[in-house]
C-alpha atoms as a PDB file:
ATOM      1  CA  UNK A   1      91.676  85.743  69.705  1.00  0.00           C
ATOM      2  CA  UNK A   2      94.101  84.122  72.137  1.00  0.00           C
ATOM      3  CA  UNK A   3      95.766  85.266  75.352  1.00  0.00           C
ATOM      4  CA  UNK A   4      98.904  83.091  75.362  1.00  0.00           C
ATOM      5  CA  UNK A   5     100.093  82.215  78.842  1.00  0.00           C
ATOM      6  CA  UNK A   6     103.642  80.709  78.871  1.00  0.00           C
ATOM      7  CA  UNK A   7     104.593  79.260  82.327  1.00  0.00           C
ATOM      8  CA  UNK A   8     108.008  80.374  83.460  1.00  0.00           C
ATOM      9  CA  UNK A   9     108.230  77.908  86.395  1.00  0.00           C
ATOM     10  CA  UNK A  10     107.180  74.300  87.102  1.00  0.00           C
ATOM     11  CA  UNK A  11     104.215  75.102  89.313  1.00  0.00           C
ATOM     12  CA  UNK A  12     102.715  78.408  88.113  1.00  0.00           C
ATOM     13  CA  UNK A  13      99.770  79.895  90.029  1.00  0.00           C
ATOM     14  CA  UNK A  14      96.232  79.105  88.842  1.00  0.00           C
ATOM     15  CA  UNK A  15      94.459  81.518  86.441  1.00  0.00           C
ATOM     16  CA  UNK A  16      90.630  81.650  86.521  1.00  0.00           C
ATOM     17  CA  UNK A  17      88.027  84.052  85.011  1.00  0.00           C
ATOM     18  CA  UNK A  18      87.394  87.028  87.251  1.00  0.00           C
ATOM     19  CA  UNK A  19      85.091  86.113  90.102  1.00  0.00           C
ATOM     20  CA  UNK A  20      82.146  88.410  91.029  1.00  0.00           C
ATOM     21  CA  UNK A  21      82.084  87.740  94.815  1.00  0.00           C
ATOM     22  CA  UNK A  22      83.537  90.255  97.247  1.00  0.00           C
ATOM     23  CA  UNK A  23      83.456  89.740 101.038  1.00  0.00           C
ATOM     24  CA  UNK A  24      82.299  93.326 101.815  1.00  0.00           C
ATOM     25  CA  UNK A  25      79.503  93.051  99.266  1.00  0.00           C
ATOM     26  CA  UNK A  26      78.335  89.791 100.847  1.00  0.00           C
ATOM     27  CA  UNK A  27      78.016  91.432 104.282  1.00  0.00           C
ATOM     28  CA  UNK A  28      75.353  93.919 103.124  1.00  0.00           C
ATOM     29  CA  UNK A  29      71.683  93.111 103.790  1.00  0.00           C
ATOM     30  CA  UNK A  30      70.360  91.086 100.926  1.00  0.00           C
ATOM     31  CA  UNK A  31      73.817  91.411  99.291  1.00  0.00           C
ATOM     32  CA  UNK A  32      72.623  94.865  98.041  1.00  0.00           C
ATOM     33  CA  UNK A  33      75.899  95.916  96.267  1.00  0.00           C
ATOM     34  CA  UNK A  34      75.472  93.101  93.731  1.00  0.00           C
ATOM     35  CA  UNK A  35      72.509  95.024  92.304  1.00  0.00           C
ATOM     36  CA  UNK A  36      75.138  97.577  91.021  1.00  0.00           C
ATOM     37  CA  UNK A  37      75.865  96.230  87.612  1.00  0.00           C
ATOM     38  CA  UNK A  38      79.011  98.396  87.042  1.00  0.00           C
ATOM     39  CA  UNK A  39      80.570  96.781  90.219  1.00  0.00           C
ATOM     40  CA  UNK A  40      79.895  93.157  89.224  1.00  0.00           C
ATOM     41  CA  UNK A  41      80.940  93.728  85.612  1.00  0.00           C
ATOM     42  CA  UNK A  42      84.239  95.260  86.772  1.00  0.00           C
ATOM     43  CA  UNK A  43      84.817  92.283  89.020  1.00  0.00           C
ATOM     44  CA  UNK A  44      84.539  89.822  86.137  1.00  0.00           C
ATOM     45  CA  UNK A  45      86.138  91.754  83.227  1.00  0.00           C
ATOM     46  CA  UNK A  46      89.487  89.989  83.405  1.00  0.00           C
ATOM     47  CA  UNK A  47      91.244  87.004  84.876  1.00  0.00           C
ATOM     48  CA  UNK A  48      92.327  86.283  88.474  1.00  0.00           C
ATOM     49  CA  UNK A  49      95.777  84.858  89.289  1.00  0.00           C
ATOM     50  CA  UNK A  50      95.431  82.991  92.631  1.00  0.00           C
ATOM     51  CA  UNK A  51      97.779  82.584  95.558  1.00  0.00           C
ATOM     52  CA  UNK A  52      99.041  78.944  95.635  1.00  0.00           C
ATOM     53  CA  UNK A  53      99.526  79.100  99.397  1.00  0.00           C
ATOM     54  CA  UNK A  54      98.290  81.233 102.302  1.00  0.00           C
ATOM     55  CA  UNK A  55     100.827  83.434 103.965  1.00  0.00           C
ATOM     56  CA  UNK A  56     101.349  86.429 106.241  1.00  0.00           C
ATOM     57  CA  UNK A  57     103.756  89.335 105.721  1.00  0.00           C
ATOM     58  CA  UNK A  58     104.823  92.042 108.154  1.00  0.00           C
ATOM     59  CA  UNK A  59     106.361  95.398 107.470  1.00  0.00           C
ATOM     60  CA  UNK A  60     108.107  97.244 110.297  1.00  0.00           C
ATOM     61  CA  UNK A  61     107.927 100.568 108.517  1.00  0.00           C
ATOM     62  CA  UNK A  62     111.572 100.632 107.458  1.00  0.00           C
ATOM     63  CA  UNK A  63     113.012 101.476 104.042  1.00  0.00           C
ATOM     64  CA  UNK A  64     115.010  98.344 103.367  1.00  0.00           C
ATOM     65  CA  UNK A  65     114.262  94.926 101.793  1.00  0.00           C
ATOM     66  CA  UNK A  66     114.709  93.102 105.099  1.00  0.00           C
ATOM     67  CA  UNK A  67     112.012  95.288 106.699  1.00  0.00           C
ATOM     68  CA  UNK A  68     109.336  92.980 105.274  1.00  0.00           C
ATOM     69  CA  UNK A  69     109.124  89.419 106.662  1.00  0.00           C
ATOM     70  CA  UNK A  70     107.118  86.655 105.005  1.00  0.00           C
ATOM     71  CA  UNK A  71     105.686  83.528 106.670  1.00  0.00           C
ATOM     72  CA  UNK A  72     103.843  80.846 104.609  1.00  0.00           C
ATOM     73  CA  UNK A  73     101.218  78.743 106.329  1.00  0.00           C
ATOM     74  CA  UNK A  74     103.279  75.691 105.581  1.00  0.00           C
ATOM     75  CA  UNK A  75     106.460  74.917 103.622  1.00  0.00           C
ATOM     76  CA  UNK A  76     105.818  75.566  99.885  1.00  0.00           C
ATOM     77  CA  UNK A  77     108.324  74.935  97.100  1.00  0.00           C
ATOM     78  CA  UNK A  78     109.382  78.182  95.435  1.00  0.00           C
ATOM     79  CA  UNK A  79     107.642  80.422  98.000  1.00  0.00           C
ATOM     80  CA  UNK A  80     110.621  82.841  98.269  1.00  0.00           C
ATOM     81  CA  UNK A  81     110.510  83.338  94.492  1.00  0.00           C
ATOM     82  CA  UNK A  82     106.701  83.732  94.402  1.00  0.00           C
ATOM     83  CA  UNK A  83     106.550  86.764  96.743  1.00  0.00           C
ATOM     84  CA  UNK A  84     109.406  88.883  98.087  1.00  0.00           C
ATOM     85  CA  UNK A  85     110.627  92.305  99.127  1.00  0.00           C
ATOM     86  CA  UNK A  86     112.470  93.711  96.131  1.00  0.00           C
ATOM     87  CA  UNK A  87     111.745  97.454  95.667  1.00  0.00           C
ATOM     88  CA  UNK A  88     112.022  98.368  99.374  1.00  0.00           C
ATOM     89  CA  UNK A  89     109.922 100.973 101.233  1.00  0.00           C
ATOM     90  CA  UNK A  90     107.004  98.654 101.955  1.00  0.00           C
ATOM     91  CA  UNK A  91     106.568  97.388  98.384  1.00  0.00           C
ATOM     92  CA  UNK A  92     105.798  93.704  97.962  1.00  0.00           C
ATOM     93  CA  UNK A  93     106.536  91.935  94.675  1.00  0.00           C
ATOM     94  CA  UNK A  94     104.646  88.933  93.379  1.00  0.00           C
ATOM     95  CA  UNK A  95     105.796  86.822  90.364  1.00  0.00           C
ATOM     96  CA  UNK A  96     102.870  85.789  88.183  1.00  0.00           C
ATOM     97  CA  UNK A  97     104.662  82.644  86.969  1.00  0.00           C
ATOM     98  CA  UNK A  98     103.843  83.363  83.323  1.00  0.00           C
ATOM     99  CA  UNK A  99     105.036  85.250  80.285  1.00  0.00           C
ATOM    100  CA  UNK A 100     101.937  86.622  78.555  1.00  0.00           C
ATOM    101  CA  UNK A 101     101.495  87.348  74.836  1.00  0.00           C
ATOM    102  CA  UNK A 102      98.513  89.223  73.371  1.00  0.00           C
ATOM    103  CA  UNK A 103      97.406  89.903  69.757  1.00  0.00           C
ATOM    104  CA  UNK A 104      98.892  92.881  67.990  1.00  0.00           C
ATOM    105  CA  UNK A 105      97.502  96.165  69.314  1.00  0.00           C
ATOM    106  CA  UNK A 106      96.439  94.676  72.690  1.00  0.00           C
ATOM    107  CA  UNK A 107      98.222  95.414  75.964  1.00  0.00           C
ATOM    108  CA  UNK A 108      97.613  94.037  79.435  1.00  0.00           C
ATOM    109  CA  UNK A 109      96.747  95.895  82.615  1.00  0.00           C
ATOM    110  CA  UNK A 110      97.966  94.090  85.747  1.00  0.00           C
ATOM    111  CA  UNK A 111      96.186  95.301  88.845  1.00  0.00           C
ATOM    112  CA  UNK A 112      94.512  94.269  92.051  1.00  0.00           C
ATOM    113  CA  UNK A 113      91.145  92.622  91.835  1.00  0.00           C
ATOM    114  CA  UNK A 114      88.516  95.385  91.248  1.00  0.00           C
ATOM    115  CA  UNK A 115      86.415  96.477  94.254  1.00  0.00           C
ATOM    116  CA  UNK A 116      88.445  94.238  96.556  1.00  0.00           C
ATOM    117  CA  UNK A 117      89.233  96.016  99.837  1.00  0.00           C
ATOM    118  CA  UNK A 118      92.315  94.885 101.727  1.00  0.00           C
ATOM    119  CA  UNK A 119      93.232  96.645 104.950  1.00  0.00           C
ATOM    120  CA  UNK A 120      96.862  97.800 105.268  1.00  0.00           C
ATOM    121  CA  UNK A 121      97.937  97.272 101.710  1.00  0.00           C
ATOM    122  CA  UNK A 122      97.229  98.742  98.263  1.00  0.00           C
ATOM    123  CA  UNK A 123      97.692  97.139  94.864  1.00  0.00           C
ATOM    124  CA  UNK A 124      99.688  98.959  92.252  1.00  0.00           C
ATOM    125  CA  UNK A 125      98.508  98.919  88.568  1.00  0.00           C
ATOM    126  CA  UNK A 126     100.664  98.600  85.476  1.00  0.00           C
ATOM    127  CA  UNK A 127     100.071  98.590  81.733  1.00  0.00           C
ATOM    128  CA  UNK A 128     102.336  96.240  79.754  1.00  0.00           C
ATOM    129  CA  UNK A 129     102.848  95.897  76.000  1.00  0.00           C
ATOM    130  CA  UNK A 130     102.355  92.195  76.000  1.00  0.00           C
ATOM    131  CA  UNK A 131     102.014  92.098  72.185  1.00  0.00           C
ATOM    132  CA  UNK A 132     105.829  92.141  71.805  1.00  0.00           C
ATOM    133  CA  UNK A 133     107.496  91.936  75.249  1.00  0.00           C
ATOM    134  CA  UNK A 134     109.639  88.717  75.474  1.00  0.00           C
ATOM    135  CA  UNK A 135     109.932  88.683  79.272  1.00  0.00           C
ATOM    136  CA  UNK A 136     107.498  88.600  82.220  1.00  0.00           C
ATOM    137  CA  UNK A 137     106.379  91.397  84.538  1.00  0.00           C
ATOM    138  CA  UNK A 138     105.678  91.426  88.269  1.00  0.00           C
ATOM    139  CA  UNK A 139     102.627  92.422  90.269  1.00  0.00           C
ATOM    140  CA  UNK A 140     103.335  94.798  93.118  1.00  0.00           C
ATOM    141  CA  UNK A 141     101.443  95.903  96.288  1.00  0.00           C
ATOM    142  CA  UNK A 142     102.456  98.543  98.796  1.00  0.00           C
ATOM    143  CA  UNK A 143     101.822  98.598 102.524  1.00  0.00           C
ATOM    144  CA  UNK A 144      99.878 101.667 103.596  1.00  0.00           C
ATOM    145  CA  UNK A 145     101.174 101.434 107.186  1.00  0.00           C
ATOM    146  CA  UNK A 146     103.440  99.156 109.222  1.00  0.00           C
ATOM    147  CA  UNK A 147     101.705  95.936 110.313  1.00  0.00           C
ATOM    148  CA  UNK A 148     100.780  92.440 109.214  1.00  0.00           C
ATOM    149  CA  UNK A 149      98.724  91.480 106.165  1.00  0.00           C
ATOM    150  CA  UNK A 150      97.468  88.027 105.127  1.00  0.00           C
ATOM    151  CA  UNK A 151      96.837  86.545 101.698  1.00  0.00           C
ATOM    152  CA  UNK A 152      94.738  83.357 101.805  1.00  0.00           C
ATOM    153  CA  UNK A 153      95.331  80.328  99.538  1.00  0.00           C
ATOM    154  CA  UNK A 154      93.168  80.941  96.450  1.00  0.00           C
ATOM    155  CA  UNK A 155      93.022  84.667  97.018  1.00  0.00           C
ATOM    156  CA  UNK A 156      93.595  86.881  93.968  1.00  0.00           C
ATOM    157  CA  UNK A 157      96.985  88.666  94.000  1.00  0.00           C
ATOM    158  CA  UNK A 158      96.841  89.885  90.412  1.00  0.00           C
ATOM    159  CA  UNK A 159      93.929  90.710  88.060  1.00  0.00           C
ATOM    160  CA  UNK A 160      94.586  90.776  84.323  1.00  0.00           C
ATOM    161  CA  UNK A 161      92.599  93.042  82.049  1.00  0.00           C
ATOM    162  CA  UNK A 162      93.199  93.443  78.268  1.00  0.00           C
ATOM    163  CA  UNK A 163      92.883  96.769  76.500  1.00  0.00           C
ATOM    164  CA  UNK A 164      93.674  98.418  73.169  1.00  0.00           C
ATOM    165  CA  UNK A 165      95.569 101.170  74.793  1.00  0.00           C
ATOM    166  CA  UNK A 166      97.036 102.765  71.651  1.00  0.00           C
ATOM    167  CA  UNK A 167      93.535 103.496  70.335  1.00  0.00           C
ATOM    168  CA  UNK A 168      92.783 105.499  73.485  1.00  0.00           C
ATOM    169  CA  UNK A 169      95.146 108.250  72.317  1.00  0.00           C
ATOM    170  CA  UNK A 170      92.860 109.063  69.379  1.00  0.00           C
ATOM    171  CA  UNK A 171      89.958 110.035  71.666  1.00  0.00           C
ATOM    172  CA  UNK A 172      89.311 113.747  72.223  1.00  0.00           C
ATOM    173  CA  UNK A 173      87.224 114.550  75.326  1.00  0.00           C
ATOM    174  CA  UNK A 174      84.541 117.128  74.478  1.00  0.00           C
ATOM    175  CA  UNK A 175      82.379 118.862  77.060  1.00  0.00           C
ATOM    176  CA  UNK A 176      78.956 119.726  75.612  1.00  0.00           C
ATOM    177  CA  UNK A 177      75.664 120.994  76.995  1.00  0.00           C
ATOM    178  CA  UNK A 178      73.154 118.203  77.121  1.00  0.00           C
ATOM    179  CA  UNK A 179      70.731 120.585  75.396  1.00  0.00           C
ATOM    180  CA  UNK A 180      72.776 120.216  72.246  1.00  0.00           C
ATOM    181  CA  UNK A 181      71.540 116.597  72.064  1.00  0.00           C
ATOM    182  CA  UNK A 182      67.687 116.945  72.375  1.00  0.00           C
ATOM    183  CA  UNK A 183      67.013 113.197  72.369  1.00  0.00           C
ATOM    184  CA  UNK A 184      69.611 112.501  75.032  1.00  0.00           C
ATOM    185  CA  UNK A 185      68.210 115.415  77.019  1.00  0.00           C
ATOM    186  CA  UNK A 186      64.707 113.941  76.810  1.00  0.00           C
ATOM    187  CA  UNK A 187      65.848 110.441  77.850  1.00  0.00           C
ATOM    188  CA  UNK A 188      67.889 111.794  80.750  1.00  0.00           C
ATOM    189  CA  UNK A 189      65.001 113.879  82.028  1.00  0.00           C
ATOM    190  CA  UNK A 190      62.605 110.955  81.902  1.00  0.00           C
ATOM    191  CA  UNK A 191      65.096 108.783  83.812  1.00  0.00           C
ATOM    192  CA  UNK A 192      65.726 111.465  86.383  1.00  0.00           C
ATOM    193  CA  UNK A 193      62.007 111.949  86.992  1.00  0.00           C
ATOM    194  CA  UNK A 194      61.397 108.198  87.336  1.00  0.00           C
ATOM    195  CA  UNK A 195      64.269 107.811  89.717  1.00  0.00           C
ATOM    196  CA  UNK A 196      63.179 110.739  91.931  1.00  0.00           C
ATOM    197  CA  UNK A 197      59.651 109.353  91.987  1.00  0.00           C
ATOM    198  CA  UNK A 198      60.867 105.831  92.911  1.00  0.00           C
ATOM    199  CA  UNK A 199      63.147 107.084  95.675  1.00  0.00           C
ATOM    200  CA  UNK A 200      60.268 109.131  97.084  1.00  0.00           C
ATOM    201  CA  UNK A 201      58.097 106.053  97.201  1.00  0.00           C
ATOM    202  CA  UNK A 202      60.839 104.028  98.896  1.00  0.00           C
ATOM    203  CA  UNK A 203      61.188 106.747 101.532  1.00  0.00           C
ATOM    204  CA  UNK A 204      57.455 106.614 102.131  1.00  0.00           C
ATOM    205  CA  UNK A 205      57.616 102.786 102.363  1.00  0.00           C
ATOM    206  CA  UNK A 206      55.189 102.340  99.509  1.00  0.00           C
ATOM    207  CA  UNK A 207      54.342  98.607  99.345  1.00  0.00           C
ATOM    208  CA  UNK A 208      54.871  98.200  95.629  1.00  0.00           C
ATOM    209  CA  UNK A 209      58.119 100.151  95.520  1.00  0.00           C
ATOM    210  CA  UNK A 210      59.407  98.328  98.622  1.00  0.00           C
ATOM    211  CA  UNK A 211      58.640  94.974  96.998  1.00  0.00           C
ATOM    212  CA  UNK A 212      60.463  96.050  93.829  1.00  0.00           C
ATOM    213  CA  UNK A 213      63.401  97.262  96.057  1.00  0.00           C
ATOM    214  CA  UNK A 214      65.400  98.804  93.198  1.00  0.00           C
ATOM    215  CA  UNK A 215      65.027  99.960  89.622  1.00  0.00           C
ATOM    216  CA  UNK A 216      66.322  97.566  87.094  1.00  0.00           C
ATOM    217  CA  UNK A 217      66.508  99.652  83.881  1.00  0.00           C
ATOM    218  CA  UNK A 218      70.248  99.446  83.507  1.00  0.00           C
ATOM    219  CA  UNK A 219      70.585  95.875  84.800  1.00  0.00           C
ATOM    220  CA  UNK A 220      68.009  94.641  82.258  1.00  0.00           C
ATOM    221  CA  UNK A 221      69.187  96.951  79.466  1.00  0.00           C
ATOM    222  CA  UNK A 222      65.881  98.662  79.185  1.00  0.00           C
ATOM    223  CA  UNK A 223      64.559 102.233  78.924  1.00  0.00           C
ATOM    224  CA  UNK A 224      61.665 103.575  80.969  1.00  0.00           C
ATOM    225  CA  UNK A 225      58.417 103.017  78.963  1.00  0.00           C
ATOM    226  CA  UNK A 226      57.991 106.751  78.533  1.00  0.00           C
ATOM    227  CA  UNK A 227      61.222 106.968  76.446  1.00  0.00           C
ATOM    228  CA  UNK A 228      59.653 104.709  73.782  1.00  0.00           C
ATOM    229  CA  UNK A 229      63.014 103.556  72.366  1.00  0.00           C
ATOM    230  CA  UNK A 230      64.302 100.144  71.367  1.00  0.00           C
ATOM    231  CA  UNK A 231      66.435  98.525  74.067  1.00  0.00           C
ATOM    232  CA  UNK A 232      70.151  98.120  73.029  1.00  0.00           C
ATOM    233  CA  UNK A 233      70.894  94.590  71.660  1.00  0.00           C
ATOM    234  CA  UNK A 234      74.466  94.669  72.847  1.00  0.00           C
ATOM    235  CA  UNK A 235      73.771  95.119  76.598  1.00  0.00           C
ATOM    236  CA  UNK A 236      75.565  92.621  78.881  1.00  0.00           C
ATOM    237  CA  UNK A 237      74.788  92.043  82.515  1.00  0.00           C
ATOM    238  CA  UNK A 238      76.975  89.004  83.104  1.00  0.00           C
ATOM    239  CA  UNK A 239      80.543  88.501  81.905  1.00  0.00           C
ATOM    240  CA  UNK A 240      81.493  84.947  80.842  1.00  0.00           C
ATOM    241  CA  UNK A 241      85.261  84.802  80.188  1.00  0.00           C
ATOM    242  CA  UNK A 242      86.952  81.588  79.190  1.00  0.00           C
ATOM    243  CA  UNK A 243      89.150  79.505  81.463  1.00  0.00           C
ATOM    244  CA  UNK A 244      92.690  78.692  80.309  1.00  0.00           C
ATOM    245  CA  UNK A 245      93.151  75.506  78.321  1.00  0.00           C
ATOM    246  CA  UNK A 246      96.262  73.547  77.388  1.00  0.00           C
ATOM    247  CA  UNK A 247      97.773  74.463  74.008  1.00  0.00           C
ATOM    248  CA  UNK A 248     100.374  72.864  71.754  1.00  0.00           C
END
């Protein structure tokens, strides 16, 4: 399986596997949010495209292209092609610097880095049929209010995630009572009881619970002992995507 990345310019931005770190997560006591496996897995299930230069951009709230001004930290070749005002009304357009090609049946979602909070601006997401498209796409952000926003050198401006989007259409959502699945009902009830008990002990500052700090059933891919079921062999708690390499 290959994700083919064809540069469309002489100095395309760097592509790296998705990075787990988030500034707001770092600021919590004991970096508590990193204990949430769904968060960290989302952060790393794709590839980051990085800004080649730091810059500031300011929107005056107007509806025209010239209402957004850009200022790089220093002169950078091709900066005016890298990021610009194209769609008007506070929308900022980044050029990824690549034409991407995926295997048949696989599309690409271009979006902002998951769980990355940026004040004053919001990433827009797009799904692209990169298994046939012979031209590149852009990554767009939209100001949420007039003001100035910075992107640092090395900051992610586009996050790439691959998906088999055609297969999604074959799924039929079905709402069922959990009582129709007795084994799932039993497993859920055991988990709910254990969680309520643990949270109660934490509230009471129980020494053992305080030392444990958080329940690790999902993180470890384990069931509570009372469930007496074999742990799933396919559980993953750390994503290890490959870095781009030079092809022929």
